[in-house]
Amino acid sequence: MAPIASSAAGFDPRALRTRFPILDRKVHGHRLVYLDNAATTQKPAALLDALRSYYSNSNANVHRGVHTLAEEATGLYEACRGRVARFVNAPEERAVVITRNATDAINLVARSWGATLSTGDEVLLSEMEHHSNLVPWIMLARERGVVLRHVPITADGQLDMAAFASLLSRRTRIVALTAMSNVLGTINPIAEIAEAVHGVGAVLAVDGAQSVPHLPVDFQALGADFLAFSAHKMYGPTGVGFLVAKPELLERMEPVAGGGEMIREVRLDWASWNDIPHKFEAGTPNIADAAAFPAALDMLEDIGMASVRSHERELVGYALDRLLGLGWLEIHGPLDPDRRGGLISFVDPEIHPHDLAQVLDTLGIAVRAGHHCAQPLMRRLGVAATARASFGLYNDRDDVDALVDGLVAARKYFGVA
Amino acid sequence: MIDRPEVALDDLYREVVMDHHRRPRGRTPLARVDAHAHGFNPVCGDDVLLSIALDDERIVGIQVQGRGCAICTASGSIMAEMLPGRTVSEAEATSEAFRGVMHGKLAPAGVDLGDLEALEGVQKFAVRVKCAMLPWVTLADALRAWRTGGAEATSTTEQELGR
Ligand SMILES: Cc1ncc(COP(=O)(O)O)c(C=O)c1O
């Protein structure tokens, strides 16, 4: 494994690239410039090795056997929980429920904590939420007659905190907000929000799908009640996500799925629940991917989340300068790199995002084009779709330069003067 | 290392397609609207608003509005140019033939696809087939609603997938 040489940002993205086998491949004859990290990140060889090692050496079901393999598999699965608890500074390992993804984790909160709400109670969301943090609440509203309210965004794509303060009331039972927008890049002031939310006796559920992979996140310091995120956006495997929650809240919640693992005792017509967090993990979980995930956490912890953030902050600042320098792009979200994570949504008014992404693809540059699972936000921004470049650890200024050259090439291709 | 088969951009954006994209036809409002539908592509948020004027069974005018990529815009523009003068069943045959081409089939003999042939390259770009089909899915719904005397129709390209 190549050493990660030191640089100003604390590590060298070029050296890091050699750890990601996929970054060696060519796309349409070009070096792959992968700028779709907000959708999912690429996987380091160490993760692939861990997956292989799990299946080659330790595969068995968990919590169900006394044989050596069962014990090893259980140990590896539970070790993932422990590592994640440490990674986000959860108060205890019991605070971590292993789910399928961030979406699954948010649905768990909406269905289980949501079941304590009744008609007229309010859930406060925002205009910048991903469908994952909108639809579970819409389902809850339909089922229980709770009222959904939405914090508007300001012209530069930040939460309107004055509006937030006036929307928050004693009727508010749950506030569910993203810590970082997957479209605008906006980093929201979660700690400040948590205080206000608790002030009215509500709980705060944080969608950490974009923040946990890219910012230092301390669950206890944040003061949130729930935090949802996905392993696959943090250089880990697909199919594993997490709900980190205050254990005293988990204790009070009912499970939403029944089956094996989640029970203590079952009779023909009666059952009692296992302890937290197991009572929320019905059936055989995604053992292999959970067992492998610590290999990705090793890498993030080696580099350090503060360095990850400073690298991406530097890169997004550079990218903003270069993209604005083109003079023709509409850029959505805050222009201050201190207030945005490593992603930029933009529109070339002369070229539809789909066409733009198509041209970039022929140059080996992977960006996302579309509504980014945020149709209400698109409507608010007055666009049908945007193109989005989102950065990861292995991206550097060369990748931004390739993107900028690609955007110029697209204008040429489409005959835009 | 697995590379996708080499796909040339020029096969997608042929000259005729680019021409329709740059100067889309069928943007002028109609004096009378007999059939109407709103189509939406949930994948990208593109939409097409189709207004159709009919004289008996014959299409006499089409207006296409909405926001779309070059492929969607060109496809709608070609539709607006080629369908006036054709009967509803001729239009439906054209639509069926075009759908077949988008899914890798040959156009049946006797159906003139005109400029639509220039969109043939789209079939190699799986996600873009929906872009090309959006105006046509919308057309089918407008005509269906008109036949049954129903109100305005709403369609999405998800229905296209199911077909
Ligand atoms: C802000 C945000 N929330 C939630 C999600 C959902 O993540 P997943 O699809 O892994 O559940 C995503 C990613 O698509 C996201 O960007």
Coordinates of C-alpha atoms and ligand atoms in Angstrom, one line a residue:
Chain A
M1 CA 0.0 0.0 0.0
A2 CA 1.4 3.4 -1.0
P3 CA 2.0 5.7 1.9
I4 CA -0.2 8.7 2.2
A5 CA 2.4 11.4 2.0
S6 CA 1.9 14.5 4.0
S7 CA 0.6 17.7 2.3
A8 CA -0.8 21.0 3.4
A9 CA -4.2 19.4 3.9
G10 CA -2.6 16.6 5.9
F11 CA -2.5 14.0 3.2
D12 CA -1.9 13.6 -0.5
P13 CA -5.0 12.8 -2.6
R14 CA -2.8 11.5 -5.4
A15 CA -1.2 8.9 -3.3
L16 CA -4.6 8.0 -1.9
R17 CA -5.9 7.3 -5.4
T18 CA -3.7 4.3 -5.6
R19 CA -5.7 2.7 -2.8
F20 CA -8.9 2.8 -5.0
P21 CA -8.7 0.1 -7.7
I22 CA -11.6 1.7 -9.7
L23 CA -9.8 4.9 -10.2
D24 CA -7.3 3.1 -12.4
R25 CA -9.9 2.4 -15.0
K26 CA -10.5 4.4 -18.2
V27 CA -13.9 5.7 -19.3
H28 CA -14.2 6.3 -23.0
G29 CA -10.4 6.3 -23.2
H30 CA -9.9 8.9 -20.5
R31 CA -8.8 8.8 -16.9
L32 CA -11.9 8.5 -14.7
V33 CA -12.6 11.8 -13.0
Y34 CA -15.1 10.7 -10.4
L35 CA -17.1 13.7 -9.2
D36 CA -20.3 11.9 -8.0
N37 CA -19.2 11.3 -4.4
A38 CA -22.4 12.6 -2.9
A39 CA -24.3 9.8 -4.6
T40 CA -21.8 7.2 -3.5
T41 CA -18.1 7.1 -2.9
Q42 CA -15.6 4.6 -4.4
K43 CA -14.2 1.8 -2.3
P44 CA -10.6 1.3 -1.1
A45 CA -8.8 -2.0 -1.7
A46 CA -8.7 -2.6 2.0
L47 CA -12.5 -2.7 2.1
L48 CA -12.6 -5.2 -0.8
D49 CA -10.1 -7.3 1.1
A50 CA -12.1 -7.1 4.2
L51 CA -15.2 -8.3 2.4
R52 CA -13.3 -11.2 0.8
S53 CA -11.7 -12.1 4.1
Y54 CA -15.1 -12.2 5.9
Y55 CA -16.6 -14.6 3.4
S56 CA -13.3 -16.6 3.1
N57 CA -12.7 -17.0 6.8
S58 CA -15.6 -16.1 9.1
N59 CA -18.9 -16.4 7.3
A60 CA -21.8 -17.5 9.6
N61 CA -25.0 -16.1 11.0
V62 CA -24.8 -13.8 13.9
H63 CA -26.1 -14.1 17.5
R64 CA -27.2 -17.7 16.8
G65 CA -24.5 -20.2 17.5
V66 CA -21.7 -21.3 19.7
H67 CA -19.4 -22.5 16.9
T68 CA -16.2 -20.7 16.1
L69 CA -17.4 -19.1 12.9
A70 CA -20.7 -17.8 14.5
E71 CA -18.6 -16.3 17.2
E72 CA -16.2 -14.6 14.8
A73 CA -19.0 -13.3 12.6
T74 CA -20.9 -11.9 15.6
G75 CA -17.7 -10.4 16.8
L76 CA -17.0 -8.7 13.5
Y77 CA -20.6 -7.5 13.2
E78 CA -20.6 -6.0 16.7
A79 CA -17.2 -4.6 16.2
C80 CA -18.7 -2.4 13.4
R81 CA -21.2 -1.1 15.8
G82 CA -18.4 -0.2 18.3
R83 CA -16.3 1.5 15.6
V84 CA -19.2 3.6 14.4
A85 CA -20.1 4.5 18.0
R86 CA -16.5 5.8 18.4
F87 CA -16.4 7.4 15.0
V88 CA -19.3 9.8 15.8
N89 CA -18.8 9.8 19.5
A90 CA -22.0 8.1 20.4
P91 CA -22.6 7.8 24.2
E92 CA -22.6 4.0 24.1
E93 CA -22.5 1.1 21.5
R94 CA -26.2 0.5 22.3
A95 CA -26.9 3.9 20.7
V96 CA -26.1 2.5 17.3
V97 CA -28.7 0.7 15.3
I98 CA -27.4 -1.0 12.1
T99 CA -29.8 -0.3 9.2
R100 CA -29.7 -0.7 5.5
N101 CA -28.9 2.9 4.7
A102 CA -29.7 6.5 5.9
T103 CA -33.2 6.2 4.4
D104 CA -34.0 3.1 6.4
A105 CA -32.7 4.9 9.6
I106 CA -34.9 7.9 9.0
N107 CA -37.9 5.7 8.3
L108 CA -37.3 4.0 11.6
V109 CA -37.5 7.3 13.4
A110 CA -40.6 8.4 11.5
R111 CA -42.4 5.1 12.0
S112 CA -41.4 4.4 15.6
W113 CA -41.0 7.8 17.2
G114 CA -43.6 9.1 14.8
A115 CA -46.1 6.6 16.3
T116 CA -46.1 8.7 19.5
L117 CA -47.6 11.7 17.6
S118 CA -51.2 12.5 17.2
T119 CA -53.5 14.6 15.0
G120 CA -52.4 18.3 15.0
D121 CA -48.9 17.6 16.3
E122 CA -46.3 19.2 14.0
V123 CA -43.1 17.9 12.3
L124 CA -40.7 20.6 11.2
L125 CA -38.6 20.0 8.1
S126 CA -37.0 22.2 5.5
E127 CA -37.2 23.1 1.9
M128 CA -33.7 21.6 1.3
E129 CA -34.4 18.1 2.3
H130 CA -33.7 14.9 0.3
H131 CA -36.7 12.8 -0.5
S132 CA -35.4 10.4 2.2
N133 CA -36.2 13.1 4.8
L134 CA -39.5 14.2 3.3
V135 CA -41.4 11.1 2.2
P136 CA -41.3 9.1 5.5
W137 CA -42.8 12.2 7.1
I138 CA -45.4 12.6 4.4
M139 CA -46.3 9.0 5.1
L140 CA -46.6 9.8 8.8
A141 CA -48.8 12.8 8.1
R142 CA -51.1 10.7 6.0
E143 CA -51.4 8.0 8.6
R144 CA -51.7 10.1 11.8
G145 CA -52.9 13.5 10.6
V146 CA -49.8 15.3 11.9
V147 CA -49.0 18.6 10.3
L148 CA -45.8 19.1 8.3
R149 CA -44.1 22.5 8.3
H150 CA -41.0 23.5 6.3
V151 CA -38.3 26.0 7.1
P152 CA -37.7 28.1 3.9
I153 CA -34.3 28.8 2.5
T154 CA -32.7 32.2 1.9
A155 CA -31.7 33.4 -1.6
D156 CA -28.1 32.1 -1.0
G157 CA -29.4 28.6 -0.1
Q158 CA -29.2 28.7 3.7
L159 CA -31.8 27.9 6.3
D160 CA -33.9 30.9 7.1
M161 CA -33.2 30.9 10.8
A162 CA -35.7 33.7 11.6
A163 CA -38.4 31.6 9.9
F164 CA -37.1 28.6 11.8
A165 CA -37.5 30.4 15.1
S166 CA -41.1 31.4 14.3
L167 CA -42.1 28.0 13.0
L168 CA -40.8 26.2 16.0
S169 CA -43.5 26.0 18.7
R170 CA -44.9 23.9 21.5
R171 CA -46.9 22.0 18.8
T172 CA -43.6 20.9 17.2
R173 CA -42.8 17.3 18.2
I174 CA -40.1 16.4 15.8
V175 CA -37.6 18.5 13.8
A176 CA -35.9 16.6 11.0
L177 CA -33.2 18.4 9.1
T178 CA -30.2 17.6 7.0
A179 CA -26.8 18.6 8.4
M180 CA -25.5 19.2 4.9
S181 CA -27.6 19.7 1.7
N182 CA -26.8 17.3 -1.1
V183 CA -27.8 19.9 -3.6
L184 CA -26.7 23.3 -2.2
G185 CA -23.8 22.0 -0.1
T186 CA -25.1 24.1 2.8
I187 CA -23.8 23.2 6.2
N188 CA -26.6 23.8 8.7
P189 CA -26.0 25.0 12.3
I190 CA -27.2 21.8 13.9
A191 CA -25.9 22.5 17.4
E192 CA -27.7 25.8 17.6
I193 CA -30.9 24.3 16.2
A194 CA -30.7 21.4 18.7
E195 CA -30.8 23.8 21.6
A196 CA -33.9 25.6 20.2
V197 CA -35.6 22.3 19.5
H198 CA -35.1 21.0 23.0
G199 CA -36.3 24.4 24.3
V200 CA -39.8 23.6 23.1
G201 CA -39.6 19.9 24.2
A202 CA -39.3 18.4 20.7
V203 CA -36.7 15.9 19.4
L204 CA -34.2 16.6 16.6
A205 CA -33.5 14.0 13.9
V206 CA -30.5 14.8 11.8
D207 CA -30.0 13.5 8.3
G208 CA -26.2 13.0 8.3
A209 CA -26.0 11.3 5.0
Q210 CA -23.7 14.1 3.6
S211 CA -22.2 15.5 6.8
V212 CA -20.9 12.3 8.5
P213 CA -18.7 11.4 5.5
H214 CA -17.2 14.8 5.1
L215 CA -17.2 16.7 8.4
P216 CA -16.0 15.9 11.9
V217 CA -19.3 14.9 13.6
D218 CA -19.6 14.5 17.3
F219 CA -23.1 13.1 18.1
Q220 CA -23.0 14.2 21.8
A221 CA -21.6 17.6 21.1
L222 CA -24.2 18.2 18.4
G223 CA -27.0 17.5 20.9
A224 CA -29.2 15.8 18.3
D225 CA -31.5 13.0 19.3
F226 CA -31.2 10.9 16.2
L227 CA -28.5 10.9 13.5
A228 CA -28.9 8.9 10.2
F229 CA -26.2 8.0 7.7
S230 CA -25.0 5.5 5.1
A231 CA -21.8 3.6 4.9
H232 CA -21.7 3.7 1.1
K233 CA -21.2 7.4 1.1
M234 CA -18.1 7.1 3.4
Y235 CA -16.0 4.7 1.3
G236 CA -17.8 1.8 2.8
P237 CA -20.1 -0.8 1.2
T238 CA -23.7 -0.4 0.0
G239 CA -26.4 -2.0 2.1
V240 CA -25.3 -0.7 5.5
G241 CA -26.4 2.4 7.3
F242 CA -26.8 3.6 10.9
L243 CA -29.2 5.2 13.2
V244 CA -27.4 6.7 16.1
A245 CA -29.8 7.7 18.9
K246 CA -29.9 8.6 22.5
P247 CA -30.3 5.3 24.2
E248 CA -33.1 6.6 26.5
L249 CA -35.1 7.4 23.4
L250 CA -34.5 4.0 21.8
E251 CA -35.6 2.4 25.0
R252 CA -39.0 4.1 24.7
M253 CA -39.5 3.2 21.0
E254 CA -41.4 0.3 19.6
P255 CA -39.7 -1.8 16.9
V256 CA -41.1 -1.4 13.4
A257 CA -40.2 -4.8 12.0
G258 CA -40.6 -8.2 13.8
G259 CA -38.8 -11.4 13.3
G260 CA -35.6 -13.2 14.4
E261 CA -32.9 -11.4 16.4
M262 CA -35.2 -8.6 17.7
I263 CA -37.1 -10.8 20.3
R264 CA -36.4 -12.0 23.8
E265 CA -39.2 -14.5 24.1
V266 CA -41.9 -15.7 21.7
R267 CA -45.0 -17.7 22.4
L268 CA -47.7 -18.5 19.8
D269 CA -49.6 -15.3 20.4
W270 CA -47.2 -13.1 22.3
A271 CA -43.6 -11.8 22.1
S272 CA -41.3 -9.6 24.1
W273 CA -38.5 -7.5 22.6
N274 CA -34.8 -7.9 22.8
D275 CA -32.7 -5.1 24.3
I276 CA -31.7 -2.0 22.3
P277 CA -30.3 -1.8 19.7
H278 CA -31.2 -5.4 18.7
K279 CA -34.9 -4.9 19.0
F280 CA -34.6 -2.7 15.8
E281 CA -32.6 -5.3 13.8
A282 CA -35.1 -8.0 12.8
G283 CA -33.8 -10.8 10.7
T284 CA -30.3 -11.7 9.4
P285 CA -28.5 -8.3 8.9
N286 CA -26.0 -7.4 6.3
I287 CA -23.2 -9.1 8.2
A288 CA -20.5 -9.1 5.6
D289 CA -20.8 -5.4 4.7
A290 CA -21.0 -4.4 8.3
A291 CA -18.0 -6.6 9.1
A292 CA -16.0 -4.9 6.3
F293 CA -17.0 -1.3 7.0
P294 CA -14.3 -0.7 9.7
A295 CA -11.7 -0.9 6.9
A296 CA -13.1 2.3 5.5
L297 CA -13.3 3.9 8.9
D298 CA -9.6 3.0 9.4
M299 CA -8.8 5.1 6.4
L300 CA -10.9 8.0 7.5
E301 CA -9.5 7.9 11.0
D302 CA -5.9 7.6 9.7
I303 CA -6.4 10.8 7.7
G304 CA -8.6 12.4 10.4
M305 CA -11.9 14.0 9.7
A306 CA -10.5 17.5 10.3
S307 CA -8.0 16.9 7.4
V308 CA -10.8 15.5 5.3
R309 CA -12.8 18.6 5.8
S310 CA -9.9 21.0 5.2
H311 CA -9.0 19.1 2.0
E312 CA -12.6 19.4 0.7
R313 CA -13.0 22.9 1.9
E314 CA -9.9 23.9 0.0
L315 CA -11.0 22.0 -3.1
V316 CA -14.5 23.4 -3.1
G317 CA -13.1 26.9 -2.7
Y318 CA -10.9 26.4 -5.7
A319 CA -13.8 24.9 -7.7
L320 CA -16.1 27.8 -6.9
D321 CA -13.4 30.2 -8.1
R322 CA -12.9 28.3 -11.3
L323 CA -16.5 27.7 -12.0
L324 CA -17.5 31.3 -11.3
G325 CA -14.5 32.4 -13.4
L326 CA -16.2 30.8 -16.5
G327 CA -18.7 33.6 -16.2
W328 CA -21.8 31.7 -17.5
L329 CA -22.8 29.3 -14.8
E330 CA -25.6 29.7 -12.3
I331 CA -24.3 28.3 -9.1
H332 CA -26.7 27.3 -6.3
G333 CA -26.0 27.5 -2.6
P334 CA -23.6 29.6 -0.4
L335 CA -20.5 30.9 -2.1
D336 CA -18.5 30.9 1.2
P337 CA -16.6 27.6 1.4
D338 CA -16.8 27.8 5.2
R339 CA -20.5 27.3 4.9
R340 CA -20.6 24.6 2.3
G341 CA -19.4 21.0 2.0
G342 CA -17.5 19.7 -1.0
L343 CA -20.1 19.8 -3.6
I344 CA -21.4 22.3 -6.2
S345 CA -24.7 22.3 -8.1
F346 CA -24.7 24.4 -11.2
V347 CA -26.6 25.1 -14.4
D348 CA -25.3 26.2 -17.7
P349 CA -28.3 28.3 -18.9
E350 CA -27.6 27.2 -22.5
I351 CA -27.2 23.5 -22.0
H352 CA -29.5 21.1 -20.2
P353 CA -27.8 19.3 -17.3
H354 CA -28.5 15.9 -19.0
D355 CA -26.7 17.0 -22.1
L356 CA -23.9 18.5 -20.1
A357 CA -23.4 15.3 -18.1
Q358 CA -23.4 13.3 -21.3
V359 CA -20.6 15.4 -22.8
L360 CA -18.6 15.2 -19.6
D361 CA -19.1 11.4 -19.5
T362 CA -17.4 11.1 -22.9
L363 CA -14.4 12.8 -21.3
G364 CA -14.3 10.4 -18.4
I365 CA -15.9 12.9 -16.0
A366 CA -18.7 11.5 -13.8
V367 CA -21.1 14.2 -12.5
R368 CA -24.7 13.8 -11.6
A369 CA -27.5 15.5 -13.5
G370 CA -31.1 15.6 -12.4
H371 CA -33.2 16.6 -9.4
H372 CA -30.9 14.8 -6.9
C373 CA -33.9 13.4 -5.0
A374 CA -34.9 16.9 -4.0
Q375 CA -37.8 17.8 -6.2
P376 CA -39.3 20.4 -3.8
L377 CA -35.9 22.2 -3.7
M378 CA -35.6 22.2 -7.4
R379 CA -39.1 23.8 -7.6
R380 CA -37.9 26.3 -5.0
L381 CA -34.8 27.1 -7.1
G382 CA -36.9 27.4 -10.2
V383 CA -35.0 24.7 -12.1
A384 CA -36.0 21.3 -13.4
A385 CA -32.6 19.9 -12.8
T386 CA -29.0 20.8 -12.1
A387 CA -25.6 19.3 -12.7
R388 CA -23.6 18.5 -9.6
A389 CA -20.0 17.9 -9.0
S390 CA -19.2 16.4 -5.5
F391 CA -15.8 15.8 -4.2
G392 CA -14.1 13.0 -2.2
L393 CA -10.8 12.4 -0.6
Y394 CA -9.1 11.3 -3.8
N395 CA -10.1 14.4 -5.8
D396 CA -7.7 17.2 -6.3
R397 CA -7.3 20.4 -8.4
D398 CA -6.6 18.4 -11.5
D399 CA -10.1 17.0 -11.3
V400 CA -11.6 20.4 -11.0
D401 CA -9.5 21.6 -14.0
A402 CA -10.7 18.6 -16.0
L403 CA -14.3 19.6 -15.1
V404 CA -13.8 23.2 -16.1
D405 CA -12.2 22.1 -19.4
G406 CA -15.1 19.7 -20.0
L407 CA -17.6 22.5 -19.4
V408 CA -15.8 24.6 -22.0
A409 CA -15.8 21.7 -24.4
A410 CA -19.5 21.2 -23.9
R411 CA -20.2 24.8 -24.9
K412 CA -18.1 24.3 -28.0
Y413 CA -19.8 21.0 -28.8
F414 CA -23.3 22.6 -28.5
G415 CA -22.2 25.6 -30.5
V416 CA -22.8 28.1 -27.7
A417 CA -20.6 31.1 -28.3
Chain B
M1 CA -10.6 -3.6 -16.9
I2 CA -14.1 -3.3 -18.4
D3 CA -14.8 -0.4 -20.6
R4 CA -18.2 0.4 -21.9
P5 CA -18.4 -0.1 -25.7
E6 CA -17.1 3.1 -27.2
V7 CA -20.0 5.4 -27.7
A8 CA -19.7 8.4 -29.9
L9 CA -21.4 11.6 -28.9
D10 CA -22.1 12.4 -32.5
D11 CA -24.3 9.4 -32.8
L12 CA -26.5 10.8 -30.1
Y13 CA -26.5 14.4 -31.2
R14 CA -26.8 14.1 -34.9
E15 CA -27.0 17.2 -37.1
V16 CA -30.7 16.9 -37.5
V17 CA -31.2 16.5 -33.8
M18 CA -29.1 19.5 -33.0
D19 CA -31.0 21.5 -35.6
H20 CA -34.3 20.7 -33.9
H21 CA -32.8 21.3 -30.5
R22 CA -31.6 24.8 -31.5
R23 CA -34.7 25.8 -33.4
P24 CA -37.5 23.8 -31.9
R25 CA -40.7 23.7 -34.0
G26 CA -44.2 23.7 -32.7
R27 CA -43.8 26.5 -30.1
T28 CA -46.5 28.7 -31.3
P29 CA -49.8 28.6 -29.4
L30 CA -52.8 27.0 -31.2
A31 CA -56.0 28.8 -32.0
R32 CA -58.0 25.9 -30.7
V33 CA -56.9 23.0 -28.4
D34 CA -58.8 19.7 -28.5
A35 CA -56.5 17.4 -26.7
H36 CA -54.0 18.2 -24.0
A37 CA -51.6 16.4 -21.8
H38 CA -48.7 17.0 -19.4
G39 CA -45.8 14.6 -19.4
F40 CA -43.2 14.4 -16.7
N41 CA -39.9 12.5 -16.5
P42 CA -39.3 11.8 -12.8
V43 CA -35.7 10.9 -13.4
C44 CA -34.7 14.3 -14.5
G45 CA -37.6 16.6 -13.8
D46 CA -38.2 17.4 -17.4
D47 CA -41.7 18.1 -18.5
V48 CA -43.7 18.4 -21.8
L49 CA -47.0 20.2 -22.2
L50 CA -48.7 19.1 -25.3
S51 CA -51.6 20.8 -27.0
I52 CA -53.2 19.3 -30.1
A53 CA -55.8 20.7 -32.5
L54 CA -57.9 18.1 -34.3
D55 CA -60.2 18.2 -37.3
D56 CA -62.2 15.1 -36.9
E57 CA -59.7 12.3 -36.8
R58 CA -57.0 14.4 -38.3
I59 CA -54.3 16.3 -36.4
V60 CA -54.1 19.8 -37.6
G61 CA -51.7 21.4 -35.1
I62 CA -49.4 20.7 -32.2
Q63 CA -47.8 22.9 -29.7
V64 CA -45.0 21.6 -27.5
Q65 CA -44.0 23.5 -24.3
G66 CA -42.0 22.6 -21.3
R67 CA -38.4 22.1 -20.3
G68 CA -36.2 19.3 -21.7
C69 CA -32.8 18.3 -22.7
A70 CA -31.6 18.4 -26.3
I71 CA -33.0 14.9 -27.0
C72 CA -36.4 15.6 -25.5
T73 CA -36.6 18.9 -27.2
A74 CA -35.6 17.5 -30.6
S75 CA -38.0 14.6 -30.3
G76 CA -40.9 17.0 -29.5
S77 CA -39.9 19.4 -32.3
I78 CA -39.9 16.5 -34.8
M79 CA -43.3 15.4 -33.6
A80 CA -44.7 18.9 -34.0
E81 CA -43.4 19.1 -37.5
M82 CA -44.4 15.6 -38.7
L83 CA -47.8 14.9 -37.2
P84 CA -50.0 17.7 -38.5
G85 CA -51.8 16.3 -41.5
R86 CA -51.8 12.7 -40.2
T87 CA -54.8 11.0 -38.7
V88 CA -54.9 9.9 -35.0
S89 CA -54.3 6.3 -35.9
E90 CA -51.4 7.2 -38.2
A91 CA -49.9 9.2 -35.4
E92 CA -50.3 6.3 -33.1
A93 CA -48.6 4.0 -35.6
T94 CA -45.7 6.4 -35.9
S95 CA -45.5 6.5 -32.1
E96 CA -45.4 2.7 -31.8
A97 CA -42.8 2.4 -34.6
F98 CA -40.6 5.0 -32.9
R99 CA -40.9 3.2 -29.5
G100 CA -39.8 0.0 -31.2
V101 CA -36.8 1.7 -32.7
M102 CA -35.9 3.1 -29.3
H103 CA -35.9 -0.4 -28.0
G104 CA -33.7 -1.8 -30.7
K105 CA -36.3 -2.9 -33.2
L106 CA -36.6 -2.1 -36.9
A107 CA -39.3 0.3 -38.1
P108 CA -42.1 -1.7 -39.8
A109 CA -42.4 -1.2 -43.5
G110 CA -44.8 1.5 -44.5
V111 CA -44.2 3.7 -41.6
D112 CA -42.2 6.9 -42.5
L113 CA -40.3 8.0 -39.4
G114 CA -38.8 11.0 -41.2
D115 CA -36.5 13.1 -39.0
L116 CA -37.2 10.7 -36.1
E117 CA -34.6 8.4 -37.8
A118 CA -32.0 10.8 -36.6
L119 CA -32.8 9.8 -33.0
E120 CA -31.9 6.2 -33.7
G121 CA -28.6 6.6 -32.0
V122 CA -30.4 7.3 -28.7
Q123 CA -31.1 3.6 -28.2
K124 CA -27.4 3.1 -27.3
F125 CA -27.8 5.4 -24.4
A126 CA -30.3 3.6 -22.2
V127 CA -31.1 6.5 -19.8
R128 CA -31.7 8.8 -22.7
V129 CA -34.4 6.7 -24.3
K130 CA -36.9 8.1 -21.8
C131 CA -35.9 11.6 -22.9
A132 CA -36.7 10.8 -26.5
M133 CA -40.0 9.1 -25.5
L134 CA -41.3 11.7 -23.2
P135 CA -43.2 13.7 -25.9
W136 CA -44.6 10.5 -27.4
V137 CA -45.7 9.1 -24.1
T138 CA -47.5 12.4 -23.5
L139 CA -49.0 12.3 -27.0
A140 CA -50.4 8.8 -26.4
D141 CA -52.1 10.0 -23.2
A142 CA -53.5 13.2 -24.8
L143 CA -55.0 11.1 -27.6
R144 CA -56.4 8.5 -25.2
A145 CA -58.0 11.2 -23.1
W146 CA -59.4 12.8 -26.2
R147 CA -60.9 9.5 -27.4
T148 CA -62.6 8.8 -24.2
G149 CA -63.7 12.4 -23.9
G150 CA -61.8 12.7 -20.7
A151 CA -60.1 15.6 -19.1
E152 CA -56.5 16.6 -19.4
A153 CA -54.1 13.6 -19.0
T154 CA -50.9 13.4 -17.0
S155 CA -48.3 10.9 -17.9
T156 CA -44.8 10.0 -16.8
T157 CA -42.0 8.2 -18.4
E158 CA -42.3 5.6 -15.7
Q159 CA -45.3 4.3 -17.6
E160 CA -43.0 4.0 -20.6
L161 CA -40.8 1.7 -18.6
G162 CA -43.6 -0.6 -17.8
R163 CA -44.6 -1.0 -21.4
Ligands
LIG1 C1 -28.9 14.4 2.2 C2 -29.2 13.0 1.9 N1 -30.1 12.3 2.7 C3 -30.4 11.0 2.5 C4 -29.8 10.3 1.5 C5 -30.2 8.9 1.3 O1 -29.1 8.0 1.4 P1 -29.4 6.5 1.2 O2 -29.9 6.4 -0.2 O3 -28.0 5.9 1.3 O4 -30.3 6.0 2.1 C6 -28.9 11.0 0.6 C7 -28.2 10.3 -0.5 O5 -28.7 10.0 -1.5 C8 -28.6 12.3 0.9 O6 -27.7 13.0 0.1

